[in-house]
Coordinates of C-alpha atoms and ligand atoms in Angstrom, one line a residue:
M220 CA 1.2 -47.5 -31.8
D221 CA 0.8 -43.9 -33.1
I222 CA -2.9 -43.3 -32.7
S223 CA -2.7 -39.8 -34.1
Q224 CA -2.6 -41.4 -37.6
L225 CA -6.0 -42.9 -37.2
S226 CA -8.8 -41.1 -39.1
V227 CA -11.0 -40.8 -36.0
F228 CA -8.2 -39.3 -33.8
E229 CA -8.9 -35.8 -32.5
N230 CA -7.3 -33.8 -29.7
R231 CA -9.4 -30.6 -29.8
C232 CA -12.7 -29.9 -28.1
L233 CA -16.0 -29.9 -30.0
I234 CA -18.0 -26.7 -29.2
N235 CA -20.9 -25.6 -31.3
G236 CA -19.7 -27.6 -34.3
K237 CA -16.1 -26.1 -34.2
W238 CA -12.9 -27.9 -33.2
V239 CA -11.4 -25.7 -30.5
S240 CA -7.8 -25.8 -29.2
S241 CA -6.3 -23.7 -26.5
A242 CA -3.0 -22.3 -25.3
E243 CA -3.1 -24.1 -22.0
T244 CA -3.3 -27.9 -22.3
L245 CA -3.7 -31.1 -20.3
A246 CA -1.3 -34.0 -21.1
V247 CA -2.8 -37.4 -21.9
S248 CA -0.6 -40.4 -21.3
N249 CA -0.5 -44.2 -21.8
P250 CA -1.1 -46.1 -18.5
L251 CA 1.1 -48.9 -19.9
D252 CA 4.4 -47.0 -19.7
Q253 CA 3.3 -43.4 -18.8
S254 CA 4.5 -42.2 -22.2
H255 CA 3.0 -39.0 -23.5
I256 CA 0.3 -39.5 -26.2
T257 CA -0.9 -35.9 -26.9
D258 CA -2.4 -32.8 -25.2
V259 CA -6.0 -31.7 -25.0
P260 CA -7.3 -28.2 -24.3
L261 CA -7.5 -26.8 -20.8
L262 CA -10.4 -24.5 -21.6
S263 CA -10.9 -21.3 -19.7
E264 CA -14.0 -20.6 -17.6
D265 CA -15.1 -18.0 -20.2
E266 CA -14.9 -20.7 -23.0
I267 CA -17.0 -23.1 -20.9
E268 CA -19.6 -20.4 -20.2
Q269 CA -19.7 -19.5 -23.9
A270 CA -20.2 -23.2 -24.8
I271 CA -23.2 -23.3 -22.5
V272 CA -24.7 -20.2 -24.1
D273 CA -24.1 -21.7 -27.6
T274 CA -25.7 -25.0 -26.6
D275 CA -28.8 -23.2 -25.3
I276 CA -29.2 -21.6 -28.8
A277 CA -28.9 -25.0 -30.4
Q278 CA -31.4 -26.4 -27.9
K279 CA -34.2 -24.1 -29.2
Q280 CA -33.8 -25.8 -32.7
W281 CA -33.1 -29.4 -31.7
K282 CA -36.2 -29.8 -29.5
N283 CA -38.3 -29.0 -32.5
V284 CA -36.6 -31.5 -34.9
A285 CA -39.0 -34.3 -35.6
P286 CA -38.4 -37.4 -33.6
N287 CA -38.0 -39.6 -36.7
E288 CA -35.3 -37.2 -37.9
R289 CA -33.5 -37.3 -34.5
S290 CA -33.8 -41.1 -34.8
R291 CA -32.3 -41.2 -38.3
I292 CA -29.3 -39.1 -37.2
L293 CA -28.7 -41.3 -34.2
R294 CA -28.8 -44.4 -36.4
N295 CA -26.2 -42.8 -38.7
W296 CA -24.0 -42.3 -35.6
F297 CA -24.5 -45.9 -34.5
D298 CA -23.5 -47.1 -37.9
L299 CA -20.3 -45.0 -37.9
L300 CA -19.2 -46.2 -34.5
M301 CA -19.6 -49.8 -35.7
Q302 CA -17.7 -49.0 -38.9
H303 CA -14.8 -47.5 -36.9
Q304 CA -15.0 -50.0 -34.1
D305 CA -11.4 -51.2 -34.3
D306 CA -9.9 -47.7 -34.5
L307 CA -12.0 -46.4 -31.6
A308 CA -11.0 -49.5 -29.6
T309 CA -7.3 -48.9 -30.3
I310 CA -7.5 -45.4 -29.1
M311 CA -9.3 -46.6 -26.0
T312 CA -6.7 -49.3 -25.2
V313 CA -3.8 -46.8 -25.7
E314 CA -5.3 -44.2 -23.3
Q315 CA -7.1 -46.4 -20.8
G316 CA -5.1 -49.7 -20.8
K317 CA -7.9 -52.3 -21.1
P318 CA -7.3 -55.3 -23.5
L319 CA -8.2 -54.6 -27.1
K320 CA -10.8 -57.4 -27.1
E321 CA -12.5 -55.7 -24.2
A322 CA -12.2 -52.3 -25.9
I323 CA -13.8 -53.7 -29.1
G324 CA -16.6 -55.0 -26.9
E325 CA -17.0 -51.7 -25.2
I326 CA -17.4 -49.9 -28.5
A327 CA -20.2 -52.3 -29.5
Y328 CA -21.8 -51.8 -26.1
A329 CA -21.5 -48.0 -26.3
A330 CA -23.0 -48.1 -29.8
S331 CA -25.9 -50.3 -28.6
Y332 CA -27.2 -47.4 -26.5
I333 CA -27.2 -45.2 -29.6
E334 CA -29.1 -47.8 -31.5
W335 CA -31.5 -48.4 -28.7
F336 CA -32.3 -44.7 -28.2
S337 CA -32.5 -44.1 -32.0
E338 CA -35.5 -46.4 -31.7
E339 CA -36.8 -44.9 -28.5
A340 CA -36.7 -41.4 -30.0
K341 CA -40.0 -42.2 -31.7
R342 CA -41.6 -43.4 -28.5
S343 CA -41.8 -40.7 -25.9
Y344 CA -45.5 -41.1 -25.4
G345 CA -47.6 -38.7 -23.4
D346 CA -50.8 -39.6 -21.7
I347 CA -54.5 -38.9 -21.5
I348 CA -55.8 -39.6 -18.0
P349 CA -59.5 -40.2 -17.2
S350 CA -60.9 -37.4 -15.0
A351 CA -63.9 -37.3 -12.7
A352 CA -64.5 -33.6 -13.4
S353 CA -65.7 -32.1 -16.7
S354 CA -62.2 -31.7 -17.8
E355 CA -59.6 -33.6 -19.8
I356 CA -56.2 -34.4 -18.3
L357 CA -53.4 -34.5 -20.8
V358 CA -49.7 -35.2 -20.1
F359 CA -47.1 -34.0 -22.5
K360 CA -43.5 -35.2 -22.4
E361 CA -41.0 -32.5 -23.2
A362 CA -37.3 -32.2 -23.5
I363 CA -35.9 -30.9 -20.2
G364 CA -33.4 -28.5 -22.0
V365 CA -29.6 -28.2 -22.0
C366 CA -27.9 -31.1 -20.2
A367 CA -24.4 -31.6 -18.9
A368 CA -22.5 -34.8 -18.3
I369 CA -19.4 -35.7 -16.4
T370 CA -18.0 -39.2 -17.1
P371 CA -15.2 -41.5 -15.8
W372 CA -12.2 -43.2 -17.3
N373 CA -13.2 -46.8 -16.8
F374 CA -15.7 -47.0 -19.7
P375 CA -14.6 -44.0 -21.8
A376 CA -17.1 -44.7 -24.6
A377 CA -20.1 -46.4 -23.0
M378 CA -20.5 -44.0 -20.1
I379 CA -20.8 -41.2 -22.7
T380 CA -23.3 -42.8 -25.1
R381 CA -25.5 -44.0 -22.2
K382 CA -26.1 -40.3 -21.5
V383 CA -25.8 -38.6 -24.9
A384 CA -28.0 -41.0 -26.8
P385 CA -31.1 -40.6 -24.6
A386 CA -30.6 -36.9 -24.2
L387 CA -30.5 -36.4 -28.0
A388 CA -33.4 -38.8 -28.6
A389 CA -35.5 -36.8 -26.1
G390 CA -34.6 -33.5 -27.8
C391 CA -32.0 -32.2 -25.4
C392 CA -28.6 -30.8 -26.3
I393 CA -25.7 -31.9 -24.1
I394 CA -22.1 -30.8 -23.1
V395 CA -19.9 -33.7 -22.0
K396 CA -16.7 -33.4 -19.8
P397 CA -14.9 -36.7 -20.2
A398 CA -12.3 -37.9 -17.6
S399 CA -9.0 -36.2 -18.1
E400 CA -7.3 -39.6 -18.4
T401 CA -9.4 -40.7 -21.4
P402 CA -10.6 -37.7 -23.4
L403 CA -9.5 -39.1 -26.8
T404 CA -12.2 -41.8 -27.0
A405 CA -14.8 -39.1 -26.3
L406 CA -13.3 -36.8 -29.0
A407 CA -13.1 -39.6 -31.5
I408 CA -16.8 -40.4 -30.9
A409 CA -17.6 -36.7 -31.2
K410 CA -15.8 -36.7 -34.6
L411 CA -18.2 -39.4 -35.8
A412 CA -21.2 -37.5 -34.4
V413 CA -20.3 -34.6 -36.7
Q414 CA -20.0 -37.0 -39.6
A415 CA -23.4 -38.5 -38.7
G416 CA -25.1 -35.2 -39.1
I417 CA -25.6 -34.2 -35.5
P418 CA -26.1 -30.4 -35.9
S419 CA -23.7 -27.8 -34.4
G420 CA -24.1 -27.3 -30.7
V421 CA -26.3 -30.3 -30.1
F422 CA -23.4 -32.5 -28.8
N423 CA -20.3 -30.8 -27.3
V424 CA -17.2 -32.2 -25.6
V425 CA -15.1 -29.9 -23.4
T426 CA -11.9 -30.7 -21.5
G427 CA -10.2 -28.9 -18.7
S428 CA -10.2 -28.5 -14.9
S429 CA -12.8 -30.9 -13.5
T430 CA -13.4 -28.7 -10.4
K431 CA -14.0 -25.5 -12.4
I432 CA -16.1 -27.2 -15.0
G433 CA -18.1 -29.0 -12.3
Q434 CA -18.7 -25.6 -10.6
I435 CA -19.8 -24.0 -13.8
F436 CA -22.1 -26.9 -14.8
T437 CA -23.8 -27.1 -11.4
A438 CA -24.3 -23.3 -10.9
H439 CA -25.3 -22.4 -14.4
P440 CA -29.1 -21.6 -14.8
L441 CA -29.1 -22.6 -18.4
I442 CA -28.1 -26.2 -17.6
K443 CA -31.3 -28.0 -16.6
K444 CA -29.9 -31.4 -15.9
L445 CA -26.6 -32.9 -14.8
S446 CA -25.8 -36.6 -15.4
F447 CA -22.7 -37.8 -13.6
T448 CA -20.9 -41.2 -13.5
G449 CA -18.0 -41.5 -11.1
S450 CA -17.2 -41.9 -7.4
T451 CA -19.8 -41.4 -4.7
E452 CA -17.6 -38.7 -3.1
I453 CA -17.7 -36.5 -6.2
G454 CA -21.3 -37.3 -7.0
A455 CA -22.4 -36.2 -3.5
K456 CA -20.4 -33.0 -4.0
L457 CA -22.0 -32.2 -7.3
M458 CA -25.4 -32.9 -5.8
A459 CA -24.7 -30.3 -3.1
Q460 CA -23.4 -27.8 -5.7
S461 CA -26.6 -28.3 -7.8
A462 CA -29.0 -27.6 -4.9
P463 CA -29.1 -23.8 -5.4
T464 CA -30.3 -24.1 -9.0
V465 CA -32.5 -27.2 -8.2
K466 CA -31.1 -29.2 -11.1
K467 CA -32.5 -32.5 -12.2
L468 CA -29.7 -35.1 -11.5
S469 CA -28.7 -38.6 -12.6
L470 CA -25.9 -40.1 -10.5
E471 CA -24.3 -43.4 -11.4
L472 CA -21.8 -43.8 -8.5
G473 CA -19.6 -46.4 -6.8
G474 CA -20.4 -50.0 -6.0
N475 CA -19.4 -52.8 -3.6
A476 CA -20.9 -55.8 -5.4
P477 CA -21.3 -59.0 -3.5
V478 CA -21.4 -62.4 -5.2
L479 CA -23.4 -65.0 -3.3
V480 CA -22.4 -68.6 -4.2
F481 CA -24.8 -71.1 -2.6
N482 CA -24.2 -74.9 -2.1
S483 CA -26.7 -75.6 -4.9
A484 CA -24.8 -73.6 -7.4
Q485 CA -23.3 -75.1 -10.6
L486 CA -19.7 -74.7 -9.6
D487 CA -18.2 -74.1 -13.0
Q488 CA -20.9 -71.6 -13.9
A489 CA -20.3 -69.7 -10.6
V490 CA -16.5 -69.7 -11.1
Q491 CA -16.9 -68.4 -14.7
G492 CA -19.4 -65.8 -13.4
V493 CA -16.9 -64.5 -10.8
M494 CA -14.1 -64.4 -13.5
D495 CA -16.4 -62.3 -15.7
T496 CA -17.5 -59.8 -13.1
K497 CA -14.3 -59.6 -11.2
F498 CA -11.5 -59.4 -13.8
R499 CA -13.1 -57.5 -16.7
N500 CA -11.2 -54.2 -17.2
A501 CA -8.7 -55.4 -14.6
G502 CA -11.4 -55.1 -11.9
Q503 CA -12.0 -51.5 -12.6
T504 CA -15.8 -51.5 -13.2
C505 CA -18.5 -50.2 -10.9
V506 CA -20.3 -53.6 -11.2
C507 CA -17.2 -55.6 -10.4
A508 CA -17.5 -58.3 -7.7
N509 CA -15.9 -56.7 -4.6
R510 CA -16.8 -59.4 -2.1
I511 CA -17.2 -63.1 -3.0
Y512 CA -19.3 -65.1 -0.4
V513 CA -19.2 -68.8 -0.8
Q514 CA -21.3 -71.3 1.3
S515 CA -19.2 -73.7 3.5
A516 CA -19.9 -77.1 1.8
I517 CA -18.4 -75.9 -1.5
Y518 CA -16.0 -73.4 -0.2
E519 CA -12.6 -75.2 -0.7
E520 CA -13.6 -76.7 -4.1
F521 CA -14.7 -73.3 -5.3
V522 CA -11.5 -71.7 -4.2
E523 CA -9.4 -74.4 -6.0
K524 CA -11.3 -74.0 -9.2
L525 CA -11.1 -70.2 -9.1
K526 CA -7.4 -70.4 -8.4
V527 CA -6.8 -72.3 -11.6
K528 CA -8.6 -69.6 -13.7
V529 CA -6.9 -66.7 -11.9
E530 CA -3.4 -68.3 -12.4
A531 CA -4.1 -68.5 -16.1
L532 CA -4.7 -64.7 -16.6
K533 CA -2.1 -63.0 -18.7
L534 CA -0.9 -59.5 -17.8
G535 CA 0.4 -57.3 -20.5
N536 CA 0.0 -54.6 -23.1
G537 CA -3.7 -54.3 -24.0
L538 CA -2.8 -54.2 -27.7
D539 CA -1.4 -57.8 -27.5
V540 CA -4.2 -60.2 -28.3
E541 CA -3.1 -62.6 -25.6
T542 CA -3.6 -60.1 -22.8
D543 CA -6.4 -60.6 -20.2
I544 CA -5.3 -57.9 -17.8
G545 CA -3.8 -54.5 -18.8
P546 CA -2.2 -51.9 -16.5
L547 CA -4.4 -50.1 -14.0
I548 CA -5.3 -46.5 -14.8
N549 CA -2.7 -44.9 -12.5
R550 CA -0.4 -45.5 -9.6
K551 CA -3.0 -44.3 -7.1
A552 CA -5.3 -47.2 -8.2
V553 CA -2.5 -49.7 -7.7
K554 CA -1.8 -48.4 -4.2
K555 CA -5.4 -48.9 -3.2
V556 CA -5.5 -52.5 -4.4
E557 CA -2.2 -53.2 -2.6
E558 CA -3.6 -51.6 0.6
H559 CA -6.7 -53.9 0.5
I560 CA -4.6 -57.0 0.0
A561 CA -2.1 -56.1 2.8
D562 CA -5.0 -55.2 5.1
A563 CA -6.7 -58.6 4.5
L564 CA -3.5 -60.6 5.0
D565 CA -2.6 -58.6 8.2
K566 CA -6.0 -59.3 9.6
G567 CA -5.7 -63.1 9.1
A568 CA -6.8 -63.9 5.5
S569 CA -4.6 -66.3 3.5
L570 CA -3.1 -65.8 0.0
V571 CA -4.2 -68.4 -2.5
V572 CA -2.6 -67.0 -5.6
G573 CA -1.1 -63.7 -6.8
K574 CA 1.6 -61.4 -5.5
A575 CA 1.0 -59.1 -2.5
E576 CA 4.3 -57.3 -3.0
N577 CA 4.8 -54.1 -4.9
L578 CA 5.4 -54.0 -8.7
E579 CA 6.7 -51.1 -10.7
G580 CA 4.5 -48.9 -12.8
N581 CA 0.7 -49.4 -13.0
W582 CA 0.8 -53.2 -12.7
C583 CA -1.2 -55.2 -10.3
V584 CA -1.1 -59.0 -10.4
P585 CA -4.5 -60.8 -10.1
T586 CA -4.7 -61.9 -6.5
L587 CA -7.0 -64.4 -4.7
V588 CA -7.3 -64.4 -1.0
K589 CA -9.5 -66.7 1.2
D590 CA -10.8 -66.6 4.8
V591 CA -11.7 -62.9 4.4
T592 CA -14.0 -61.3 7.1
Q593 CA -16.3 -58.4 7.3
D594 CA -13.9 -56.3 9.4
M595 CA -11.4 -56.0 6.5
L596 CA -11.1 -53.0 4.3
C597 CA -12.1 -54.8 1.2
A598 CA -15.5 -55.6 2.8
K599 CA -16.2 -51.9 3.2
E600 CA -14.6 -50.1 0.3
E601 CA -14.6 -50.5 -3.5
T602 CA -11.3 -52.0 -4.4
F603 CA -11.4 -51.2 -8.1
G604 CA -8.7 -53.7 -9.1
P605 CA -7.9 -57.4 -9.7
F606 CA -8.2 -58.6 -6.2
A607 CA -10.7 -61.3 -5.3
P608 CA -11.4 -61.7 -1.6
I609 CA -13.4 -64.9 -0.7
F610 CA -15.6 -65.0 2.4
K611 CA -17.2 -68.1 3.9
F612 CA -20.8 -68.2 5.0
E613 CA -23.2 -70.8 6.5
T614 CA -26.8 -69.6 6.1
E615 CA -28.9 -67.6 3.6
A616 CA -29.9 -65.1 6.3
E617 CA -26.2 -64.6 7.3
V618 CA -25.1 -63.9 3.8
L619 CA -27.9 -61.5 3.0
A620 CA -27.1 -59.5 6.2
M621 CA -23.4 -59.4 5.2
S622 CA -24.2 -58.5 1.6
N623 CA -26.4 -55.6 2.6
D624 CA -24.0 -54.3 5.2
T625 CA -22.7 -51.5 3.0
E626 CA -23.6 -47.9 2.0
F627 CA -23.6 -49.1 -1.6
G628 CA -26.3 -50.7 -3.7
L629 CA -25.4 -51.0 -7.3
A630 CA -24.8 -54.6 -8.7
S631 CA -25.1 -58.0 -6.9
Y632 CA -24.8 -61.5 -8.1
V633 CA -26.2 -64.8 -7.0
F634 CA -25.4 -68.4 -8.0
T635 CA -28.0 -71.0 -7.0
Q636 CA -30.1 -73.7 -8.6
D637 CA -32.8 -73.4 -6.0
L638 CA -35.7 -71.5 -7.5
N639 CA -37.3 -70.4 -4.3
Q640 CA -34.0 -69.3 -3.0
F641 CA -33.3 -67.2 -6.1
I642 CA -36.6 -65.3 -5.6
R643 CA -36.1 -64.8 -1.8
V644 CA -32.5 -63.6 -2.3
A645 CA -33.2 -61.4 -5.3
R646 CA -35.9 -59.7 -3.1
G647 CA -33.7 -59.5 0.0
L648 CA -30.7 -57.9 -1.7
E649 CA -30.7 -54.1 -1.4
Y650 CA -29.3 -53.4 -4.8
G651 CA -30.4 -51.8 -8.0
M652 CA -29.3 -54.8 -10.1
V653 CA -29.2 -58.6 -9.3
G654 CA -27.5 -61.1 -11.7
I655 CA -28.7 -64.6 -11.2
N656 CA -26.3 -67.3 -12.5
T657 CA -24.4 -64.8 -14.6
G658 CA -21.6 -62.3 -14.0
L659 CA -22.6 -60.2 -17.1
I660 CA -25.7 -58.0 -16.6
S661 CA -25.1 -54.8 -18.7
N662 CA -27.5 -54.4 -21.6
A663 CA -28.9 -51.3 -23.4
A664 CA -32.4 -52.8 -23.0
A665 CA -32.1 -53.0 -19.2
P666 CA -32.4 -50.2 -16.5
F667 CA -28.9 -49.7 -15.2
G668 CA -28.5 -48.0 -11.8
G669 CA -28.1 -48.2 -8.1
V670 CA -29.8 -47.5 -4.8
K671 CA -28.4 -46.1 -1.5
S672 CA -25.1 -44.3 -2.1
S673 CA -24.7 -45.9 -5.5
G674 CA -26.9 -43.3 -7.1
I675 CA -30.1 -41.8 -8.5
G676 CA -31.8 -42.6 -11.8
R677 CA -31.5 -45.3 -14.4
E678 CA -29.7 -45.5 -17.7
G679 CA -30.7 -47.5 -20.8
S680 CA -34.0 -49.3 -21.3
K681 CA -37.5 -47.9 -21.9
Y682 CA -37.0 -45.9 -18.7
G683 CA -33.8 -44.2 -19.8
M684 CA -35.3 -41.4 -21.8
D685 CA -37.5 -40.2 -18.8
E686 CA -34.3 -38.9 -17.2
Y687 CA -34.2 -36.3 -20.0
L688 CA -37.9 -35.5 -20.2
E689 CA -40.2 -33.4 -18.1
M690 CA -44.0 -34.1 -17.8
K691 CA -46.3 -31.2 -18.5
Y692 CA -49.8 -31.6 -17.1
V693 CA -52.3 -29.8 -19.3
C694 CA -55.9 -29.5 -17.9
L695 CA -58.6 -28.9 -20.5
G696 CA -61.5 -27.6 -18.5
N697 CA -65.3 -27.2 -19.1
I698 CA -65.4 -29.7 -22.0
N699 CA -69.1 -30.5 -21.5
Ligands
LIG171 P1 -14.2 -39.6 -10.1 O1 -12.9 -39.3 -9.5 O2 -15.4 -39.3 -9.4 O3 -14.2 -38.9 -11.6 C1 -15.3 -39.1 -12.5 C2 -15.4 -37.8 -13.3 O4 -15.6 -36.7 -12.4 C3 -14.1 -37.4 -14.1 O5 -14.6 -36.8 -15.3 C4 -13.5 -36.4 -13.2 O6 -12.7 -35.5 -13.9 C5 -14.7 -35.7 -12.6 N1 -14.4 -35.0 -11.4 C6 -13.5 -35.2 -10.4 N2 -13.6 -34.3 -9.5 C7 -14.6 -33.4 -9.8 C8 -15.1 -32.3 -9.2 N3 -14.7 -31.8 -8.0 N4 -16.1 -31.6 -9.9 C9 -16.6 -32.1 -11.0 N5 -16.1 -33.2 -11.7 C10 -15.1 -33.8 -11.0 O7 -14.3 -41.2 -10.4 P2 -13.3 -42.1 -11.2 O8 -12.2 -42.5 -10.2 O9 -12.9 -41.5 -12.5 O10 -14.2 -43.3 -11.6 C11 -14.4 -44.4 -10.8 C12 -15.7 -44.4 -10.0 O11 -16.8 -44.3 -10.9 C13 -15.9 -45.6 -9.2 O12 -16.4 -45.3 -7.9 C14 -16.9 -46.4 -10.0 O13 -17.7 -47.3 -9.2 C15 -17.7 -45.3 -10.5 N6 -18.5 -45.7 -11.7 C16 -19.8 -45.9 -11.6 C17 -20.6 -46.3 -12.7 C18 -22.1 -46.5 -12.5 O14 -22.7 -46.6 -13.6 N7 -22.6 -46.5 -11.3 C19 -20.0 -46.6 -13.9 C20 -18.6 -46.4 -14.0 C21 -17.9 -45.9 -12.9 P3 -11.1 -35.6 -14.0 O15 -10.9 -36.9 -14.7 O16 -10.7 -34.4 -14.8 O17 -10.6 -35.6 -12.6

């Protein structure tokens, strides 16, 4: 598939309304067979600095554009994404590997944030607060200023629109550095942003050395906010780098999601829920089930039912409509999954279905292992691949303790038909998000984010724009 023929294809950076190439480049390859797709610019430090200065100039105009005009432009952008949904998804599948049906779904999901914030643009209400003194307390909500974003490869479109749409709606300009594995989806989306009428300098996409760009973004005084989605390790590093300039931060970091399946669960619903949360994007999502805890009375039946579903998954080229699981993003990702499987089997877990032995390329066969325990690597680390480890538990207190025994706190899932238990467990889980009787929780209307080492801040929902706004307290004195 030659994606360079698609009208939305672009391999240059978007800076201040201009498409910029550079002598030095980064290669982009297809994770399916490692074939070369194209090259994108490896921008110099001076070019990144200049992009920030240009964005700051655009910022002075954009913050004064009327909210309903910002809303109209965002709506145009949403419409264009949906009109080009198939082409954008094809680019995503070729550079990222996920099945086309999932890529099509991600474009709709990414677009839904633009639609949501096109509506929220008109609703950044301030406040008037009653005061005991002879004064009036007013609260203005104002755009924070120039923002920067650094995004991962696993959701090459949605992780960008979740940041850019609220920033633009709030009156902020933004510079995005997409993951080096998946810059083409970002650049295609940027091409549509230009067509939608987003003015020059308001939304910029730069590519290059992540370390250098990260250093410039975090140190630069003109950048008032950094929003990062990626690993906890890099998020913590960027947080430390941002300290000297006291930047506002949003961090969407790693997860280690538990799934709690209680005896009262509807078994087929729980099995489907685990399939949805575990194997989407070949297990490479931050909200993926990482540990599956099943209560003892239903344990064997649950494992048998899940086995049937896992065996039916088809591995292959994401562009093939039959494919359920594409290649992983790179060899390093495959090695990590293999390490987790080997560690579990070495420490006494048993293989139910899948292959523990090495495969060539970026392939990883969906694998189900039972009798997993808390001392195994997969209980502690995010696997980020198609490996489903099943643990057995006896009591609610025991499974809550095991579920919370992690530095992470992003997503969690519970399957139960007991209403009181659902409330108790939802309260007891130390996570930013809890799915009850579902494996699919992402929604533009909901506040997405984590606690503990899974991050700071929320994306989406009525709270999402606050991440890009500052409150200004205005005291009107002596009014009597
Ligand atoms: P990553 O290695 O942290 O990379 C994420 C982004 O950070 C990429 O753009 C990368 O650029 C950049 N980066 C890497 N090193 C950097 C540095 N020293 N300074 C500045 N930027 C740097 O994470 P990943 O492996 O791509 O993504 C997987 C992780 O993201 C998982 O832990 C997953 O759970 C998490 N995630 C979280 C959420 C959420 O909402 N909480 C959503 C999706 C993913 P290059 O590509 O150029 O190296």
